[in-house]
PDB file of C-alpha atoms in Angstrom:
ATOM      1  CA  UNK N   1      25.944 -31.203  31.579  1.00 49.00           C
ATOM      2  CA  UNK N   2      24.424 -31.658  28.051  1.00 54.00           C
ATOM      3  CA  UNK N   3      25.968 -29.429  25.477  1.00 54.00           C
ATOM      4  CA  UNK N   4      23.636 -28.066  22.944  1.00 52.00           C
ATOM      5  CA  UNK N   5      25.239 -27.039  19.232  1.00 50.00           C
ATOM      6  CA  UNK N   6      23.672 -23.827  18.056  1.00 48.00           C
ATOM      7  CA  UNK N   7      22.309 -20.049  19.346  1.00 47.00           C
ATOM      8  CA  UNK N   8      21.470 -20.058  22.697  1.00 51.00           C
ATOM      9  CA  UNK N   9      19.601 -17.254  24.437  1.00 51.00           C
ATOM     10  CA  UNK N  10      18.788 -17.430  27.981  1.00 48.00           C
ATOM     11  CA  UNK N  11      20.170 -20.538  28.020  1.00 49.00           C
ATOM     12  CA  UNK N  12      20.256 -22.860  31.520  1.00 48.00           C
ATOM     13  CA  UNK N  13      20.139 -26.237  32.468  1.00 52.00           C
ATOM     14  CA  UNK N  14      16.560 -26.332  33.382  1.00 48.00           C
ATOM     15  CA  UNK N  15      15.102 -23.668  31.371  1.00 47.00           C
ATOM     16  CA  UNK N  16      16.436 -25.680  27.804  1.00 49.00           C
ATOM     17  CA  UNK N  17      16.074 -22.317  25.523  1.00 49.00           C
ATOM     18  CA  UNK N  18      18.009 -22.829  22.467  1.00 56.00           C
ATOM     19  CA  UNK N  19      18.780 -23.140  18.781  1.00 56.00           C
ATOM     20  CA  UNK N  20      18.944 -26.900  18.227  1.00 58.00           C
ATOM     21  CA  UNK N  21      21.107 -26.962  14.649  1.00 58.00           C
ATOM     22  CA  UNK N  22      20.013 -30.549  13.918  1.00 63.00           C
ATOM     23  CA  UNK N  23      16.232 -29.523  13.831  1.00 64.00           C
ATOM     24  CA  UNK N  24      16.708 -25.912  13.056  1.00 60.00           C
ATOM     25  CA  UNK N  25      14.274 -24.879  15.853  1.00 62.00           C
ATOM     26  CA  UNK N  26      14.488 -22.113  18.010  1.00 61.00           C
ATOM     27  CA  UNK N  27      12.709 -23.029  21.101  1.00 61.00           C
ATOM     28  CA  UNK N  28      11.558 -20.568  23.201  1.00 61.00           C
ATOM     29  CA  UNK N  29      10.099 -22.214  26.771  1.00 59.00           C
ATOM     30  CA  UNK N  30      10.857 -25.083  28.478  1.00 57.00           C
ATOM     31  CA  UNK N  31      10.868 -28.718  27.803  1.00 57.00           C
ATOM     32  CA  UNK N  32       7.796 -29.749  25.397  1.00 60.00           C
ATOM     33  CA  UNK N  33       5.811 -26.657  26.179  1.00 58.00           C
ATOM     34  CA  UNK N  34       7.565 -24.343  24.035  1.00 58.00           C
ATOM     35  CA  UNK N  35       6.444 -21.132  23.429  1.00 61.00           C
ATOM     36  CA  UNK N  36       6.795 -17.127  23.894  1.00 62.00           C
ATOM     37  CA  UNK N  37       7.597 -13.843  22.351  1.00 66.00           C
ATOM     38  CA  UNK N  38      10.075 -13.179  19.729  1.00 68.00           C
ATOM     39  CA  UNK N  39      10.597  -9.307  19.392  1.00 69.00           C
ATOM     40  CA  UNK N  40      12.492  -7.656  16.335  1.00 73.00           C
ATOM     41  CA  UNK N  41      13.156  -4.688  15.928  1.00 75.00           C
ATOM     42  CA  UNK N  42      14.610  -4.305  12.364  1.00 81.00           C
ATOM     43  CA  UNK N  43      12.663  -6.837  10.411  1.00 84.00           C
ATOM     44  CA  UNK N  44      13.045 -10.327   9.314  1.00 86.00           C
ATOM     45  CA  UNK N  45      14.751 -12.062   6.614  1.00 86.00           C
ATOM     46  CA  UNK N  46      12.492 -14.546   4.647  1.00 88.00           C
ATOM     47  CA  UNK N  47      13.969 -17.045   2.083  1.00 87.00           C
ATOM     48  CA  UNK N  48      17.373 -14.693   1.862  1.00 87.00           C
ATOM     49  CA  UNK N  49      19.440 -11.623   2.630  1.00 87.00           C
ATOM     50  CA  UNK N  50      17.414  -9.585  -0.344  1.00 91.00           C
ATOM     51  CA  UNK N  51      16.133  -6.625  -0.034  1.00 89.00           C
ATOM     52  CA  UNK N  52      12.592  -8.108  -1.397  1.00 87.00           C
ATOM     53  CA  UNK N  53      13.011 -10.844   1.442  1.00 90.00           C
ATOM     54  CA  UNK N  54      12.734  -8.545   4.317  1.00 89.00           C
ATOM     55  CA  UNK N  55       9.402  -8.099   6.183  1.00 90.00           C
ATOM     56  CA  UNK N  56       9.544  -5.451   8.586  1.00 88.00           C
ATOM     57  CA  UNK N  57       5.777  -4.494   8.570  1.00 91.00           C
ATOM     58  CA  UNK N  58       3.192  -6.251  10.453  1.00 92.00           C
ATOM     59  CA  UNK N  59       0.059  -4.689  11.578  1.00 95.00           C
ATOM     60  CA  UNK N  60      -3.756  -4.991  12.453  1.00 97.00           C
ATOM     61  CA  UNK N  61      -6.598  -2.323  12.735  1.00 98.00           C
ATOM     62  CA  UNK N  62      -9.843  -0.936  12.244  1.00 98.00           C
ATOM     63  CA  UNK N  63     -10.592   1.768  10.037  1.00 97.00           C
ATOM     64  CA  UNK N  64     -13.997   3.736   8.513  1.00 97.00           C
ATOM     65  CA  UNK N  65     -14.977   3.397   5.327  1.00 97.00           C
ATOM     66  CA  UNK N  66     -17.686   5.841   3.737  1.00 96.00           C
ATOM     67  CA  UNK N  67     -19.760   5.998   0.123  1.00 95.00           C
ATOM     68  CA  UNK N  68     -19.770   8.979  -1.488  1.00 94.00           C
ATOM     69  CA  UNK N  69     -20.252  10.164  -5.494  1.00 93.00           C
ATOM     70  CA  UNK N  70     -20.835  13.389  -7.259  1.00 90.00           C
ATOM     71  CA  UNK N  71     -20.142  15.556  -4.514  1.00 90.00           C
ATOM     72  CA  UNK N  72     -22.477  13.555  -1.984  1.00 92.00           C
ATOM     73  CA  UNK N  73     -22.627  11.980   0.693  1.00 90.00           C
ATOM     74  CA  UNK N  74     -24.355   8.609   2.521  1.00 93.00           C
ATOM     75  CA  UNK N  75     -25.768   8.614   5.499  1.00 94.00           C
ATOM     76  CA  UNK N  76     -24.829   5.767   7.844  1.00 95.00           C
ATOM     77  CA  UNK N  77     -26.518   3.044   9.818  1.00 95.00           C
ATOM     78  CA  UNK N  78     -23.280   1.424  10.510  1.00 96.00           C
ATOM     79  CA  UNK N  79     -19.410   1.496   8.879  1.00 95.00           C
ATOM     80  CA  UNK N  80     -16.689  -0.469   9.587  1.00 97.00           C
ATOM     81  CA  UNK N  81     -14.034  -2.096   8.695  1.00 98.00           C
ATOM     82  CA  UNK N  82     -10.398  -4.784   9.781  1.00 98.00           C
ATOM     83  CA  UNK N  83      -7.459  -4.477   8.162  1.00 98.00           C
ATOM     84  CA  UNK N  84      -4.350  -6.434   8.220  1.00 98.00           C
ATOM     85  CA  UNK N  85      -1.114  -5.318   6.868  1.00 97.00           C
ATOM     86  CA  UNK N  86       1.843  -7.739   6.059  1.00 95.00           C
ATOM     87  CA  UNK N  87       4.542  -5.525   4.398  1.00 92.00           C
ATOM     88  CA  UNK N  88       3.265  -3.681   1.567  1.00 92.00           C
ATOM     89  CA  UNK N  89       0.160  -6.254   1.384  1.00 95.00           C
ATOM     90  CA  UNK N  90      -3.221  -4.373   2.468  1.00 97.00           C
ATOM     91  CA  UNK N  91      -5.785  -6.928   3.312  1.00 97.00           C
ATOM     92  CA  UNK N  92      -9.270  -4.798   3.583  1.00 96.00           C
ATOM     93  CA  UNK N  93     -13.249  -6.468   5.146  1.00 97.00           C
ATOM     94  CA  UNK N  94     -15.586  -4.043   5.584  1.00 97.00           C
ATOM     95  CA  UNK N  95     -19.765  -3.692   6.175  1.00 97.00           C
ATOM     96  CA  UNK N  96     -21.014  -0.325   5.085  1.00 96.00           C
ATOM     97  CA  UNK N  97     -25.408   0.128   5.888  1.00 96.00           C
ATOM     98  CA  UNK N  98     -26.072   3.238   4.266  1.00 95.00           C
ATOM     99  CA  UNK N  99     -28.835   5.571   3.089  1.00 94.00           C
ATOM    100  CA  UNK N 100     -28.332   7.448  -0.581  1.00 92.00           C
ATOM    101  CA  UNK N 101     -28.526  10.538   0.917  1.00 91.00           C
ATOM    102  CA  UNK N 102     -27.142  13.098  -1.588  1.00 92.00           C
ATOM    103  CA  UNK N 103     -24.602  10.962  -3.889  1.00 93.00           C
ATOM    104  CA  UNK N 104     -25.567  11.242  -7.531  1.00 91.00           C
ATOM    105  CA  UNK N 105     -23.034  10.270 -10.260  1.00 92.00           C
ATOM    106  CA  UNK N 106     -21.136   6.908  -9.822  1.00 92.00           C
ATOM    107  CA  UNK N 107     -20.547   5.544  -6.126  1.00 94.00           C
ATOM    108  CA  UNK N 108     -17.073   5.247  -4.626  1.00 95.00           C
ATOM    109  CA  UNK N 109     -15.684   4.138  -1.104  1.00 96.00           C
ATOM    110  CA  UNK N 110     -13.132   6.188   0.461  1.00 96.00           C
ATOM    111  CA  UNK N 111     -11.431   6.409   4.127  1.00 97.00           C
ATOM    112  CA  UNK N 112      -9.004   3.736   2.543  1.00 97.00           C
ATOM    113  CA  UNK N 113      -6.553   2.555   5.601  1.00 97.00           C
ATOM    114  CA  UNK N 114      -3.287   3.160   3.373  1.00 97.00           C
ATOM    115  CA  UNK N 115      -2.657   4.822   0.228  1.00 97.00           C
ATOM    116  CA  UNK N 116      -3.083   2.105  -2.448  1.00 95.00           C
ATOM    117  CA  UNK N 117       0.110   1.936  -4.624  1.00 94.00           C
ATOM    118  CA  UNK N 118       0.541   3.617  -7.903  1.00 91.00           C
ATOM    119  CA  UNK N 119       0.304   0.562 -10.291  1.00 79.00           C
ATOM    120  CA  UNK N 120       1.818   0.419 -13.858  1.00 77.00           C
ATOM    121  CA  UNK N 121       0.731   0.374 -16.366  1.00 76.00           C
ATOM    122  CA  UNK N 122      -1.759   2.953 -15.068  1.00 71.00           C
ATOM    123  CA  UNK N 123      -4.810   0.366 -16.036  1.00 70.00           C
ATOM    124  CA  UNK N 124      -3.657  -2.059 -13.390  1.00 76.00           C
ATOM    125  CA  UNK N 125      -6.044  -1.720 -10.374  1.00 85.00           C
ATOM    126  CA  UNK N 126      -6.637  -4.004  -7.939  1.00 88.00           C
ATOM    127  CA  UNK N 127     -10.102  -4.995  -7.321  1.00 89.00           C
ATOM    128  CA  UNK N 128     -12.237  -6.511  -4.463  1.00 92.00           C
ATOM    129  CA  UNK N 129     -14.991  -8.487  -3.739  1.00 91.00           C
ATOM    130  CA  UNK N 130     -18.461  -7.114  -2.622  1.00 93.00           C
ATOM    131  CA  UNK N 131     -21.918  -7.531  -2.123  1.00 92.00           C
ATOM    132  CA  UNK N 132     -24.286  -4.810  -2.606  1.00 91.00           C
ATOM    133  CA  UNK N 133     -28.346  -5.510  -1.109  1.00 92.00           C
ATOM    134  CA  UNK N 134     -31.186  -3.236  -1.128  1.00 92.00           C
ATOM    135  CA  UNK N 135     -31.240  -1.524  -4.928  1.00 91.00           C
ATOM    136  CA  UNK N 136     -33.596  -0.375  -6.380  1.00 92.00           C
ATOM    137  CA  UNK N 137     -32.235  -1.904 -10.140  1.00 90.00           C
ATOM    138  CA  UNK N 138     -30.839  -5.116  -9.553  1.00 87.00           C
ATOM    139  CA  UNK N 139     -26.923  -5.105 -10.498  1.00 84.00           C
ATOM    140  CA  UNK N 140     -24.607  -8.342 -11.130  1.00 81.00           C
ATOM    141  CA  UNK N 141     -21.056  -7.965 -11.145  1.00 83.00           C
ATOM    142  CA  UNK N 142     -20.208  -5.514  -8.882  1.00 90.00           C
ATOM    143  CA  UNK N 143     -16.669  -4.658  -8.195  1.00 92.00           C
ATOM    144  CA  UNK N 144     -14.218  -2.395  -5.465  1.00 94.00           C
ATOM    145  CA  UNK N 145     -11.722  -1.367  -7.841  1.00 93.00           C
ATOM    146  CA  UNK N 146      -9.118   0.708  -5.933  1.00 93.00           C
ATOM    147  CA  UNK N 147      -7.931   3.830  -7.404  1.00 92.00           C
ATOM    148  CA  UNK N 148      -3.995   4.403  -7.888  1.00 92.00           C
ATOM    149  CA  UNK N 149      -2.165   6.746  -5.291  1.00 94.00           C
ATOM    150  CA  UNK N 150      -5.126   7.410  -3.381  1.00 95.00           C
ATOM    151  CA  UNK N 151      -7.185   6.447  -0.258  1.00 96.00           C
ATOM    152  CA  UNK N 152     -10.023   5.680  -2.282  1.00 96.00           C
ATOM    153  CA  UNK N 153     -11.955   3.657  -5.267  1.00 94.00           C
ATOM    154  CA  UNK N 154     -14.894   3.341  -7.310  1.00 93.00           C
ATOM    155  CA  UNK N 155     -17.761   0.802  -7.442  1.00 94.00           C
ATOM    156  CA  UNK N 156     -17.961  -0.707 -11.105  1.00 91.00           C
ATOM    157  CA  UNK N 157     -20.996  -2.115 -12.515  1.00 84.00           C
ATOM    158  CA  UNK N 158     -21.560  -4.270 -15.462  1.00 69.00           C
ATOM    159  CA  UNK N 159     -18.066  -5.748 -15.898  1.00 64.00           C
ATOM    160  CA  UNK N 160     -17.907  -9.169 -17.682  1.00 63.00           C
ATOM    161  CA  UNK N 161     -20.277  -8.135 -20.706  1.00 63.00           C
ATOM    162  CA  UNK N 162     -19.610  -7.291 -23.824  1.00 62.00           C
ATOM    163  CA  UNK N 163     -19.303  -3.507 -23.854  1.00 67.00           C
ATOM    164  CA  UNK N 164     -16.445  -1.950 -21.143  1.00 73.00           C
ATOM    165  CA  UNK N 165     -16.985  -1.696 -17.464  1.00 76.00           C
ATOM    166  CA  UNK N 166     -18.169   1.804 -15.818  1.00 83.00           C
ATOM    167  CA  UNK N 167     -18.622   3.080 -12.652  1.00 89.00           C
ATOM    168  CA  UNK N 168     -21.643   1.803 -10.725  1.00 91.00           C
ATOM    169  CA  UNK N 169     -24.333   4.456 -11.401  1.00 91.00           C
ATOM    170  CA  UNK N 170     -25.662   6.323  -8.370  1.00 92.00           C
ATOM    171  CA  UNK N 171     -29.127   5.437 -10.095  1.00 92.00           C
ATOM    172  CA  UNK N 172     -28.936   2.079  -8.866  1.00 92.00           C
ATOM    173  CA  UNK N 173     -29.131   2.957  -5.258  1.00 92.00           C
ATOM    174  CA  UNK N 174     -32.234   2.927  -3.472  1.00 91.00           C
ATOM    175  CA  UNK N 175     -33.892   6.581  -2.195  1.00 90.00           C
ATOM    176  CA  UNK N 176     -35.643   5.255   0.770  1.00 90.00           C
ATOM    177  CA  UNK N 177     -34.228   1.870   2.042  1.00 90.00           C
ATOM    178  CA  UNK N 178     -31.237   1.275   3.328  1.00 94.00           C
ATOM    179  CA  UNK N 179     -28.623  -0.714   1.646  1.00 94.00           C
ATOM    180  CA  UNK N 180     -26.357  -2.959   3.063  1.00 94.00           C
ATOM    181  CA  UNK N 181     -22.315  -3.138   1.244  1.00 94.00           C
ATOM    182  CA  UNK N 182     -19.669  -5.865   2.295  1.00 96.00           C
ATOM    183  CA  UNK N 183     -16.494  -7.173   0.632  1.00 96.00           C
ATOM    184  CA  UNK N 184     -12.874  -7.879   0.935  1.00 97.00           C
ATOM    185  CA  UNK N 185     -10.430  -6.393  -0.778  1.00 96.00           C
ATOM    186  CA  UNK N 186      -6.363  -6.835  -0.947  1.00 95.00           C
ATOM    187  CA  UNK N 187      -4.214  -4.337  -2.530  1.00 95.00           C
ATOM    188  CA  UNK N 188      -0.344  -3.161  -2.028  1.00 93.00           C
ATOM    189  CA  UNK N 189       0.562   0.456  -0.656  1.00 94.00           C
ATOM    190  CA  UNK N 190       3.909   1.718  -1.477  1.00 85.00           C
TER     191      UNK N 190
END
């Protein structure tokens, strides 16, 4: 019999499952064709025994985002969006084709997956990338800028010149076409 140094679990002569301590691999498998499932219940400990080094979140979905402002509403073609979720990490892609409908004011996206995290100092927001098509005034710059201890966020328009940013202006949108939105965004949730 070969003796192994390390954690074994399901260990047998011809299955070879086991914690090698000279390579620091767990092997789950046989021979070269390692592989498997590792299941955890509590969470795992990443670069120490910290409370900051535990990740005991892990999680992938869809969810539906909508466009609203002033009281409004769009009307849809299509909405949807992935998430992934690695601890407090909120990873966000999303395709919104919409119609103006009835929003007026500035245009936000809500239907957030998690509750974005209440940031400080209170100007700290986390933004995301986007693409807006289909105006009816062409717009540069446009940002997702999640809003703090909520679901939801507001478009911002303009950002990058020399006066401060503002909400994107409902004035932009088109009345009759449809518009197509996409973008990424990441943010933490408490």
């Amino acid at each position: 019999n070969v003796i192994y140094a390390g954690f074994r679990v399901g260990y047998n002569a011809t299955s070879n499952n086991y914690y090698d301590a000279d390579t620091h691999h767990f092997r789950l498998g046989t021979g070269s064709s390692a592989g498997g499932n590792l299941y955890v219940g509590g969470g795992v400990y990443l670069g120490g025994t910290a409370a900051a080094n535990k990740l005991d979140d892990y999680d992938e979905g869809t969810w539906t985002p909508s466009v609203a402002g002033g009281g409004g509403v769009a009307t849809y073609t299509s909405n949807f969006g992935h998430y992934t979720k690695i601890g407090r990490q909120v990873t966000l892609q999303y395709f919104i084709a919409f119609q103006k409908n009835t929003i007026s004011s500035t245009v936000q996206m809500g239907g957030l997956p998690f509750t974005v995290a209440s940031y400080s100092p209170a100007t700290n927001y986390p933004q995301g990338c986007v693409m807006l098509d289909g105006l009816a005034i062409a717009t540069n710059n446009i940002v997702f800028q999640c809003a703090n201890g909520t679901t939801a966020g507001d478009l911002i328009g303009g950002n990058g010149g020399t006066t401060s940013h503002a909400g994107l202006s409902a004035a932009v949108l088109s009345s009759t076409g449809t518009m197509n939105f996409r973008g990424i965004s990441i943010y933490f949730t408490s």
